PDB file of C-alpha atoms (C1' of nucleotides) in Angstrom:
ATOM      1  CA  MET A  19       0.000   0.000   0.000  1.00  0.00           C
ATOM      2  CA  LYS A  20       2.819   2.328  -0.902  1.00  0.00           C
ATOM      3  CA  HIS A  21       2.624   5.313  -3.127  1.00  0.00           C
ATOM      4  CA  ILE A  22       3.994   5.272  -6.632  1.00  0.00           C
ATOM      5  CA  ILE A  23       6.824   7.638  -5.859  1.00  0.00           C
ATOM      6  CA  THR A  24       8.363   4.927  -3.720  1.00  0.00           C
ATOM      7  CA  LYS A  25       8.812   3.044  -6.972  1.00  0.00           C
ATOM      8  CA  LEU A  26      10.802   5.851  -8.492  1.00  0.00           C
ATOM      9  CA  ASN A  27      14.424   4.857  -8.321  1.00  0.00           C
ATOM     10  CA  PRO A  28      16.625   7.418  -6.531  1.00  0.00           C
ATOM     11  CA  ALA A  29      19.468   6.379  -8.819  1.00  0.00           C
ATOM     12  CA  PHE A  30      17.567   8.033 -11.645  1.00  0.00           C
ATOM     13  CA  ASP A  31      16.624  11.203  -9.833  1.00  0.00           C
ATOM     14  CA  HIS A  32      19.267  13.139 -11.639  1.00  0.00           C
ATOM     15  CA  ARG A  33      18.751  14.313 -15.190  1.00  0.00           C
ATOM     16  CA  VAL A  34      22.274  13.432 -16.247  1.00  0.00           C
ATOM     17  CA  ARG A  35      21.737   9.831 -15.245  1.00  0.00           C
ATOM     18  CA  LEU A  36      18.389   9.841 -16.976  1.00  0.00           C
ATOM     19  CA  GLY A  37      20.194  11.054 -20.056  1.00  0.00           C
ATOM     20  CA  ILE A  38      22.872   8.396 -19.869  1.00  0.00           C
ATOM     21  CA  MET A  39      20.348   5.627 -19.381  1.00  0.00           C
ATOM     22  CA  SER A  40      18.043   6.823 -22.107  1.00  0.00           C
ATOM     23  CA  VAL A  41      20.903   6.880 -24.588  1.00  0.00           C
ATOM     24  CA  LEU A  42      21.931   3.386 -23.543  1.00  0.00           C
ATOM     25  CA  MET A  43      18.418   2.052 -23.790  1.00  0.00           C
ATOM     26  CA  LEU A  44      18.383   2.831 -27.482  1.00  0.00           C
ATOM     27  CA  GLU A  45      21.894   1.947 -28.440  1.00  0.00           C
ATOM     28  CA  GLU A  46      24.333  -0.661 -27.179  1.00  0.00           C
ATOM     29  CA  TRP A  47      27.948   0.236 -26.564  1.00  0.00           C
ATOM     30  CA  VAL A  48      28.119   3.974 -26.644  1.00  0.00           C
ATOM     31  CA  ASP A  49      31.554   5.367 -25.991  1.00  0.00           C
ATOM     32  CA  PHE A  50      32.722   7.919 -23.484  1.00  0.00           C
ATOM     33  CA  SER A  51      33.302  10.785 -25.850  1.00  0.00           C
ATOM     34  CA  SER A  52      29.997  10.261 -27.653  1.00  0.00           C
ATOM     35  CA  LEU A  53      28.151  10.354 -24.387  1.00  0.00           C
ATOM     36  CA  LYS A  54      30.127  13.366 -23.366  1.00  0.00           C
ATOM     37  CA  GLU A  55      29.246  15.283 -26.497  1.00  0.00           C
ATOM     38  CA  THR A  56      25.697  14.062 -26.721  1.00  0.00           C
ATOM     39  CA  LEU A  57      24.947  15.102 -23.186  1.00  0.00           C
ATOM     40  CA  ASN A  58      27.257  18.075 -23.232  1.00  0.00           C
ATOM     41  CA  LEU A  59      29.169  17.197 -20.111  1.00  0.00           C
ATOM     42  CA  THR A  60      32.689  17.579 -18.812  1.00  0.00           C
ATOM     43  CA  ASP A  61      34.892  14.512 -18.393  1.00  0.00           C
ATOM     44  CA  GLY A  62      34.685  14.547 -14.652  1.00  0.00           C
ATOM     45  CA  ARG A  63      30.988  15.075 -14.467  1.00  0.00           C
ATOM     46  CA  LEU A  64      30.222  12.292 -16.911  1.00  0.00           C
ATOM     47  CA  ALA A  65      32.682   9.942 -15.236  1.00  0.00           C
ATOM     48  CA  SER A  66      31.179  10.498 -11.818  1.00  0.00           C
ATOM     49  CA  HIS A  67      27.638   9.828 -12.956  1.00  0.00           C
ATOM     50  CA  ILE A  68      28.760   6.758 -14.863  1.00  0.00           C
ATOM     51  CA  LYS A  69      30.506   5.572 -11.748  1.00  0.00           C
ATOM     52  CA  ALA A  70      27.308   5.915  -9.758  1.00  0.00           C
ATOM     53  CA  LEU A  71      25.440   3.812 -12.312  1.00  0.00           C
ATOM     54  CA  GLU A  72      28.210   1.253 -12.433  1.00  0.00           C
ATOM     55  CA  LYS A  73      28.076   0.950  -8.679  1.00  0.00           C
ATOM     56  CA  GLU A  74      24.451  -0.097  -9.013  1.00  0.00           C
ATOM     57  CA  THR A  75      25.548  -2.506 -11.762  1.00  0.00           C
ATOM     58  CA  TYR A  76      23.245  -0.725 -14.141  1.00  0.00           C
ATOM     59  CA  LEU A  77      25.923  -0.559 -16.781  1.00  0.00           C
ATOM     60  CA  GLU A  78      29.014  -2.356 -17.907  1.00  0.00           C
ATOM     61  CA  VAL A  79      32.244  -1.213 -19.469  1.00  0.00           C
ATOM     62  CA  ARG A  80      34.327  -2.275 -22.430  1.00  0.00           C
ATOM     63  CA  LYS A  81      37.798  -0.854 -22.955  1.00  0.00           C
ATOM     64  CA  ARG A  82      39.741  -1.237 -26.163  1.00  0.00           C
ATOM     65  CA  PHE A  83      41.760   0.592 -28.759  1.00  0.00           C
ATOM     66  CA  ILE A  84      40.388   1.979 -31.968  1.00  0.00           C
ATOM     67  CA  ALA A  85      42.665   3.633 -34.481  1.00  0.00           C
ATOM     68  CA  ARG A  86      45.380   3.439 -31.860  1.00  0.00           C
ATOM     69  CA  LYS A  87      43.423   5.443 -29.388  1.00  0.00           C
ATOM     70  CA  PRO A  88      41.847   4.280 -26.158  1.00  0.00           C
ATOM     71  CA  ASN A  89      38.135   3.808 -26.475  1.00  0.00           C
ATOM     72  CA  THR A  90      35.813   3.036 -23.586  1.00  0.00           C
ATOM     73  CA  SER A  91      32.241   2.084 -24.214  1.00  0.00           C
ATOM     74  CA  TYR A  92      29.293   1.438 -21.995  1.00  0.00           C
ATOM     75  CA  ARG A  93      26.084  -0.413 -22.245  1.00  0.00           C
ATOM     76  CA  ALA A  94      23.161  -0.955 -19.938  1.00  0.00           C
ATOM     77  CA  THR A  95      23.066  -4.308 -18.174  1.00  0.00           C
ATOM     78  CA  ASP A  96      19.859  -6.303 -18.096  1.00  0.00           C
ATOM     79  CA  GLU A  97      19.475  -5.197 -14.530  1.00  0.00           C
ATOM     80  CA  GLY A  98      19.929  -1.591 -15.583  1.00  0.00           C
ATOM     81  CA  ARG A  99      17.388  -1.905 -18.357  1.00  0.00           C
ATOM     82  CA  LYS A 100      14.873  -3.453 -16.052  1.00  0.00           C
ATOM     83  CA  ALA A 101      15.441  -0.882 -13.370  1.00  0.00           C
ATOM     84  CA  PHE A 102      15.155   1.970 -15.836  1.00  0.00           C
ATOM     85  CA  GLN A 103      12.058   0.539 -17.427  1.00  0.00           C
ATOM     86  CA  ALA A 104      10.513   0.120 -13.988  1.00  0.00           C
ATOM     87  CA  HIS A 105      11.356   3.738 -13.290  1.00  0.00           C
ATOM     88  CA  LEU A 106       9.696   4.852 -16.498  1.00  0.00           C
ATOM     89  CA  ASP A 107       6.664   2.739 -15.771  1.00  0.00           C
ATOM     90  CA  ALA A 108       6.431   4.335 -12.355  1.00  0.00           C
ATOM     91  CA  LEU A 109       6.736   7.762 -13.928  1.00  0.00           C
ATOM     92  CA  GLU A 110       3.943   6.962 -16.315  1.00  0.00           C
ATOM     93  CA  ALA A 111       1.764   5.568 -13.567  1.00  0.00           C
ATOM     94  CA  LEU A 112       2.475   8.651 -11.519  1.00  0.00           C
ATOM     95  CA  LEU A 113       1.072  10.797 -14.255  1.00  0.00           C
ATOM     96  CA  ARG A 114      -1.912   8.694 -15.112  1.00  0.00           C
ATOM     97  CA  ALA A 115      -3.215   7.711 -11.697  1.00  0.00           C
ATOM     98  CA  GLY A 116      -1.225  10.346  -9.999  1.00  0.00           C
ATOM     99  CA  ASN A 117      -2.426   9.905  -6.493  1.00  0.00           C
ATOM    100  CA  SER A 118      -3.191   7.867  -3.414  1.00  0.00           C
ATOM    101  CA  GLY A 119      -2.011   4.381  -2.561  1.00  0.00           C
ATOM    102  CA  GLN A 120      -2.129   1.799  -5.290  1.00  0.00           C
ATOM    103  CA  PRO A 121      -2.700  -1.853  -4.416  1.00  0.00           C
ATOM    104  CA  GLU A 122       0.508  -3.837  -4.169  1.00  0.00           C
TER     105      GLU A 122
ATOM    106  CA  MET B 266      21.732  22.643 -30.992  1.00  0.00           C
ATOM    107  CA  LYS B 267      21.454  21.552 -27.413  1.00  0.00           C
ATOM    108  CA  HIS B 268      20.602  18.122 -26.180  1.00  0.00           C
ATOM    109  CA  ILE B 269      17.235  17.251 -24.758  1.00  0.00           C
ATOM    110  CA  ILE B 270      18.527  16.812 -21.248  1.00  0.00           C
ATOM    111  CA  THR B 271      19.155  20.534 -21.106  1.00  0.00           C
ATOM    112  CA  LYS B 272      15.393  20.852 -21.294  1.00  0.00           C
ATOM    113  CA  LEU B 273      14.908  18.742 -18.225  1.00  0.00           C
ATOM    114  CA  ASN B 274      14.197  21.081 -15.375  1.00  0.00           C
ATOM    115  CA  PRO B 275      16.567  20.670 -12.415  1.00  0.00           C
ATOM    116  CA  ALA B 276      13.706  21.700 -10.149  1.00  0.00           C
ATOM    117  CA  PHE B 277      12.081  18.397 -10.994  1.00  0.00           C
ATOM    118  CA  ASP B 278      15.131  16.215 -10.607  1.00  0.00           C
ATOM    119  CA  HIS B 279      13.927  14.957  -7.295  1.00  0.00           C
ATOM    120  CA  ARG B 280      11.251  12.273  -7.067  1.00  0.00           C
ATOM    121  CA  VAL B 281       9.479  13.978  -4.186  1.00  0.00           C
ATOM    122  CA  ARG B 282       9.006  17.108  -6.256  1.00  0.00           C
ATOM    123  CA  LEU B 283       7.849  15.006  -9.184  1.00  0.00           C
ATOM    124  CA  GLY B 284       5.317  13.470  -6.843  1.00  0.00           C
ATOM    125  CA  ILE B 285       4.079  16.802  -5.565  1.00  0.00           C
ATOM    126  CA  MET B 286       3.715  18.218  -9.043  1.00  0.00           C
ATOM    127  CA  SER B 287       2.013  15.171 -10.448  1.00  0.00           C
ATOM    128  CA  VAL B 288      -0.575  15.256  -7.694  1.00  0.00           C
ATOM    129  CA  LEU B 289      -1.143  18.941  -8.295  1.00  0.00           C
ATOM    130  CA  MET B 290      -1.487  18.497 -12.024  1.00  0.00           C
ATOM    131  CA  LEU B 291      -4.509  16.298 -11.506  1.00  0.00           C
ATOM    132  CA  GLU B 292      -6.179  18.082  -8.652  1.00  0.00           C
ATOM    133  CA  GLU B 293      -6.395  21.697  -7.616  1.00  0.00           C
ATOM    134  CA  TRP B 294      -5.938  22.704  -3.998  1.00  0.00           C
ATOM    135  CA  VAL B 295      -4.536  19.695  -2.267  1.00  0.00           C
ATOM    136  CA  ASP B 296      -3.811  20.234   1.405  1.00  0.00           C
ATOM    137  CA  PHE B 297      -0.642  19.683   3.362  1.00  0.00           C
ATOM    138  CA  SER B 298      -1.714  16.594   5.255  1.00  0.00           C
ATOM    139  CA  SER B 299      -3.138  14.929   2.152  1.00  0.00           C
ATOM    140  CA  LEU B 300       0.101  15.468   0.307  1.00  0.00           C
ATOM    141  CA  LYS B 301       2.000  14.254   3.320  1.00  0.00           C
ATOM    142  CA  GLU B 302       0.040  11.040   3.529  1.00  0.00           C
ATOM    143  CA  THR B 303      -0.212  10.483  -0.182  1.00  0.00           C
ATOM    144  CA  LEU B 304       3.499  10.805  -0.640  1.00  0.00           C
ATOM    145  CA  ASN B 305       4.387   9.311   2.702  1.00  0.00           C
ATOM    146  CA  LEU B 306       6.607  12.137   3.861  1.00  0.00           C
ATOM    147  CA  THR B 307       7.500  13.798   7.132  1.00  0.00           C
ATOM    148  CA  ASP B 308       6.373  17.359   7.807  1.00  0.00           C
ATOM    149  CA  GLY B 309       9.809  18.785   7.396  1.00  0.00           C
ATOM    150  CA  ARG B 310      10.639  16.918   4.275  1.00  0.00           C
ATOM    151  CA  LEU B 311       7.398  17.854   2.560  1.00  0.00           C
ATOM    152  CA  ALA B 312       7.672  21.459   3.689  1.00  0.00           C
ATOM    153  CA  SER B 313      11.175  21.823   2.344  1.00  0.00           C
ATOM    154  CA  HIS B 314      10.316  20.454  -1.065  1.00  0.00           C
ATOM    155  CA  ILE B 315       7.208  22.607  -1.232  1.00  0.00           C
ATOM    156  CA  LYS B 316       9.337  25.585  -0.341  1.00  0.00           C
ATOM    157  CA  ALA B 317      11.670  24.841  -3.213  1.00  0.00           C
ATOM    158  CA  LEU B 318       8.740  24.720  -5.625  1.00  0.00           C
ATOM    159  CA  GLU B 319       7.241  27.885  -4.185  1.00  0.00           C
ATOM    160  CA  LYS B 320      10.535  29.642  -4.667  1.00  0.00           C
ATOM    161  CA  GLU B 321      10.265  28.874  -8.380  1.00  0.00           C
ATOM    162  CA  THR B 322       6.667  30.138  -8.232  1.00  0.00           C
ATOM    163  CA  TYR B 323       5.519  26.753  -9.408  1.00  0.00           C
ATOM    164  CA  LEU B 324       2.855  26.602  -6.761  1.00  0.00           C
ATOM    165  CA  GLU B 325       0.701  28.846  -4.647  1.00  0.00           C
ATOM    166  CA  VAL B 326      -0.649  28.589  -1.151  1.00  0.00           C
ATOM    167  CA  ARG B 327      -4.023  29.065   0.501  1.00  0.00           C
ATOM    168  CA  LYS B 328      -4.344  29.108   4.262  1.00  0.00           C
ATOM    169  CA  ARG B 329      -7.639  28.889   6.089  1.00  0.00           C
ATOM    170  CA  PHE B 330      -9.499  27.090   8.848  1.00  0.00           C
ATOM    171  CA  ILE B 331     -11.670  24.071   8.333  1.00  0.00           C
ATOM    172  CA  ALA B 332     -13.594  22.597  11.244  1.00  0.00           C
ATOM    173  CA  ARG B 333     -11.645  24.961  13.462  1.00  0.00           C
ATOM    174  CA  LYS B 334      -8.346  23.521  12.402  1.00  0.00           C
ATOM    175  CA  PRO B 335      -5.689  25.171  10.315  1.00  0.00           C
ATOM    176  CA  ASN B 336      -5.689  23.964   6.758  1.00  0.00           C
ATOM    177  CA  THR B 337      -3.112  24.850   4.149  1.00  0.00           C
ATOM    178  CA  SER B 338      -3.609  23.925   0.546  1.00  0.00           C
ATOM    179  CA  TYR B 339      -1.492  24.189  -2.549  1.00  0.00           C
ATOM    180  CA  ARG B 340      -2.036  24.277  -6.225  1.00  0.00           C
ATOM    181  CA  ALA B 341       0.196  24.473  -9.230  1.00  0.00           C
ATOM    182  CA  THR B 342       0.464  27.889 -10.836  1.00  0.00           C
ATOM    183  CA  ASP B 343       0.132  28.245 -14.584  1.00  0.00           C
ATOM    184  CA  GLU B 344       3.862  28.684 -14.679  1.00  0.00           C
ATOM    185  CA  GLY B 345       4.284  25.515 -12.683  1.00  0.00           C
ATOM    186  CA  ARG B 346       1.995  23.570 -14.955  1.00  0.00           C
ATOM    187  CA  LYS B 347       3.779  24.768 -18.020  1.00  0.00           C
ATOM    188  CA  ALA B 348       7.183  24.030 -16.571  1.00  0.00           C
ATOM    189  CA  PHE B 349       6.124  20.581 -15.475  1.00  0.00           C
ATOM    190  CA  GLN B 350       4.513  19.805 -18.793  1.00  0.00           C
ATOM    191  CA  ALA B 351       7.651  20.948 -20.567  1.00  0.00           C
ATOM    192  CA  HIS B 352       9.642  18.666 -18.329  1.00  0.00           C
ATOM    193  CA  LEU B 353       7.404  15.731 -19.170  1.00  0.00           C
ATOM    194  CA  ASP B 354       7.594  16.527 -22.854  1.00  0.00           C
ATOM    195  CA  ALA B 355      11.361  16.575 -22.593  1.00  0.00           C
ATOM    196  CA  LEU B 356      11.293  13.252 -20.767  1.00  0.00           C
ATOM    197  CA  GLU B 357       9.174  11.782 -23.488  1.00  0.00           C
ATOM    198  CA  ALA B 358      11.366  13.171 -26.212  1.00  0.00           C
ATOM    199  CA  LEU B 359      14.371  11.836 -24.404  1.00  0.00           C
ATOM    200  CA  LEU B 360      12.962   8.361 -24.588  1.00  0.00           C
ATOM    201  CA  ARG B 361      11.717   8.518 -28.107  1.00  0.00           C
ATOM    202  CA  ALA B 362      14.559  10.175 -29.935  1.00  0.00           C
ATOM    203  CA  GLY B 363      16.957   9.550 -27.149  1.00  0.00           C
ATOM    204  CA  ASN B 364      20.101  10.938 -28.628  1.00  0.00           C
ATOM    205  CA  SER B 365      22.114  13.609 -30.375  1.00  0.00           C
ATOM    206  CA  GLY B 366      21.208  17.224 -30.836  1.00  0.00           C
ATOM    207  CA  GLN B 367      17.698  18.036 -31.861  1.00  0.00           C
ATOM    208  CA  PRO B 368      16.975  21.114 -33.959  1.00  0.00           C
ATOM    209  CA  GLU B 369      16.047  24.131 -31.888  1.00  0.00           C
TER     210      GLU B 369
ATOM    211  C1'  DA C  36      -6.557  35.750  30.598  1.00  0.00           C
ATOM    212  C1'  DC C  37      -4.260  31.469  30.237  1.00  0.00           C
ATOM    213  C1'  DC C  38      -3.257  26.909  28.763  1.00  0.00           C
ATOM    214  C1'  DA C  39      -3.349  22.684  25.965  1.00  0.00           C
ATOM    215  C1'  DA C  40      -3.995  20.884  21.437  1.00  0.00           C
ATOM    216  C1'  DT C  41      -3.322  20.705  16.531  1.00  0.00           C
ATOM    217  C1'  DA C  42      -1.468  21.895  11.937  1.00  0.00           C
ATOM    218  C1'  DA C  43       2.070  23.632   9.604  1.00  0.00           C
ATOM    219  C1'  DC C  44       6.006  24.932   9.384  1.00  0.00           C
ATOM    220  C1'  DT C  45      11.356  26.412  10.586  1.00  0.00           C
ATOM    221  C1'  DT C  46      15.748  25.501  12.355  1.00  0.00           C
ATOM    222  C1'  DT C  47      19.737  22.897  13.141  1.00  0.00           C
ATOM    223  C1'  DG C  48      23.361  20.122  12.106  1.00  0.00           C
ATOM    224  C1'  DA C  49      25.141  16.188   9.915  1.00  0.00           C
ATOM    225  C1'  DA C  50      25.564  13.365   5.810  1.00  0.00           C
ATOM    226  C1'  DT C  51      25.492  13.040   1.080  1.00  0.00           C
ATOM    227  C1'  DT C  52      25.710  14.715  -3.544  1.00  0.00           C
ATOM    228  C1'  DT C  53      27.285  17.506  -7.064  1.00  0.00           C
ATOM    229  C1'  DC C  54      30.447  20.254  -9.511  1.00  0.00           C
ATOM    230  C1'  DA C  55      34.578  22.486 -11.715  1.00  0.00           C
ATOM    231  C1'  DA C  56      39.297  22.394 -11.921  1.00  0.00           C
ATOM    232  C1'  DA C  57      43.390  20.202 -11.782  1.00  0.00           C
ATOM    233  C1'  DG C  58      46.040  16.231 -11.727  1.00  0.00           C
ATOM    234  C1'  DT C  59      47.063  11.326 -13.166  1.00  0.00           C
ATOM    235  C1'  DA C  60      47.287   6.674 -15.528  1.00  0.00           C
ATOM    236  C1'  DC C  61      47.451   4.100 -19.435  1.00  0.00           C
ATOM    237  C1'  DT C  62      48.673   2.912 -24.003  1.00  0.00           C
ATOM    238  C1'  DC C  63      50.291   3.989 -28.337  1.00  0.00           C
ATOM    239  C1'  DT C  64      53.664   6.041 -31.728  1.00  0.00           C
ATOM    240  C1'  DA C  65      57.918   7.831 -32.955  1.00  0.00           C
TER     241       DA C  65
ATOM    242  C1'  DT D  82      61.873   7.274 -23.481  1.00  0.00           C
ATOM    243  C1'  DA D  83      59.254  11.297 -24.603  1.00  0.00           C
ATOM    244  C1'  DG D  84      54.923  13.135 -26.170  1.00  0.00           C
ATOM    245  C1'  DA D  85      50.114  12.795 -27.318  1.00  0.00           C
ATOM    246  C1'  DG D  86      45.402  11.505 -26.498  1.00  0.00           C
ATOM    247  C1'  DT D  87      41.589   9.353 -23.861  1.00  0.00           C
ATOM    248  C1'  DA D  88      39.619   8.474 -19.837  1.00  0.00           C
ATOM    249  C1'  DC D  89      39.524   8.854 -15.764  1.00  0.00           C
ATOM    250  C1'  DT D  90      40.524  10.281 -10.302  1.00  0.00           C
ATOM    251  C1'  DT D  91      41.224  13.499  -6.789  1.00  0.00           C
ATOM    252  C1'  DT D  92      40.358  17.540  -4.300  1.00  0.00           C
ATOM    253  C1'  DG D  93      37.828  20.798  -2.095  1.00  0.00           C
ATOM    254  C1'  DA D  94      34.042  23.750  -1.965  1.00  0.00           C
ATOM    255  C1'  DA D  95      29.133  24.494  -2.501  1.00  0.00           C
ATOM    256  C1'  DA D  96      24.584  22.880  -2.575  1.00  0.00           C
ATOM    257  C1'  DT D  97      21.126  19.548  -1.348  1.00  0.00           C
ATOM    258  C1'  DT D  98      18.821  16.459   1.496  1.00  0.00           C
ATOM    259  C1'  DC D  99      17.297  14.474   5.674  1.00  0.00           C
ATOM    260  C1'  DA D 100      15.655  13.430  10.505  1.00  0.00           C
ATOM    261  C1'  DA D 101      14.820  15.350  14.711  1.00  0.00           C
ATOM    262  C1'  DA D 102      13.625  18.892  17.475  1.00  0.00           C
ATOM    263  C1'  DG D 103      11.868  23.352  18.142  1.00  0.00           C
ATOM    264  C1'  DT D 104       8.499  27.169  16.879  1.00  0.00           C
ATOM    265  C1'  DT D 105       4.335  29.760  15.460  1.00  0.00           C
ATOM    266  C1'  DA D 106      -0.490  30.637  14.980  1.00  0.00           C
ATOM    267  C1'  DT D 107      -5.046  29.827  16.095  1.00  0.00           C
ATOM    268  C1'  DT D 108      -8.820  27.532  18.422  1.00  0.00           C
ATOM    269  C1'  DG D 109     -11.324  25.800  22.317  1.00  0.00           C
ATOM    270  C1'  DG D 110     -11.746  24.961  27.131  1.00  0.00           C
ATOM    271  C1'  DT D 111     -11.435  26.809  31.814  1.00  0.00           C
TER     272       DT D 111
END
DNA sequence: ACCAATAACTTTGAATTTCAAAGTACTCTA
DNA sequence: TAGAGTACTTTGAAATTCAAAGTTATTGGT
């Protein structure tokens, strides 16, 4: 008998992390600099938000070299996808039903 | 040529404020204790998030007495509704198009 | 006039989060 | 082994968030 907002995942409270996840929901293996440009972030800021998502095991990392340059890519884990989808579902529910306790 | 996440409103980053706004989008004049119960928050926590939204003039306040007890209600201002709707539109766009710069 | 009760805050202080700026590690190429 | 480029990490300061406790305003009872 909890309210819908309790189903909103605090890990996705922040718009930068929403941005990262939404990019990674649509495309597998997006690299650091693409994310950085797409979301218009500094290195440090992006890295710290990625780290937070990694800590939740919502994304995984692949490091390699392309054209003799280091290239790090990320993709959402299954867990991350599920968690994000659940968050979006909760958001939607929040806006449809909007209000008092929903049956568990 | 900015990314969609720049259209996400930092004022709505937090799930509690999303909850408050979503309730107030569907119903005018919701009172303090209803919000508190609906969202399962402490007095202080609710008050502080309301304060943040008031500061942005996203909601307005009405104080009166009902059954000889103080009763404070809130509703979203037009500005608040517009801002919240814009936020939701941005969220939606984020999930549909998801990625690189959208035309201004 | 005074006091208790209730609703709605406000304050305090500590923990956590966020950020920019600067520094560092790693690997490649020459 | 020096230099270049990518991807971080560290640092330190500012802002945010929270629970807990304290405060204000008004009513109703005495």
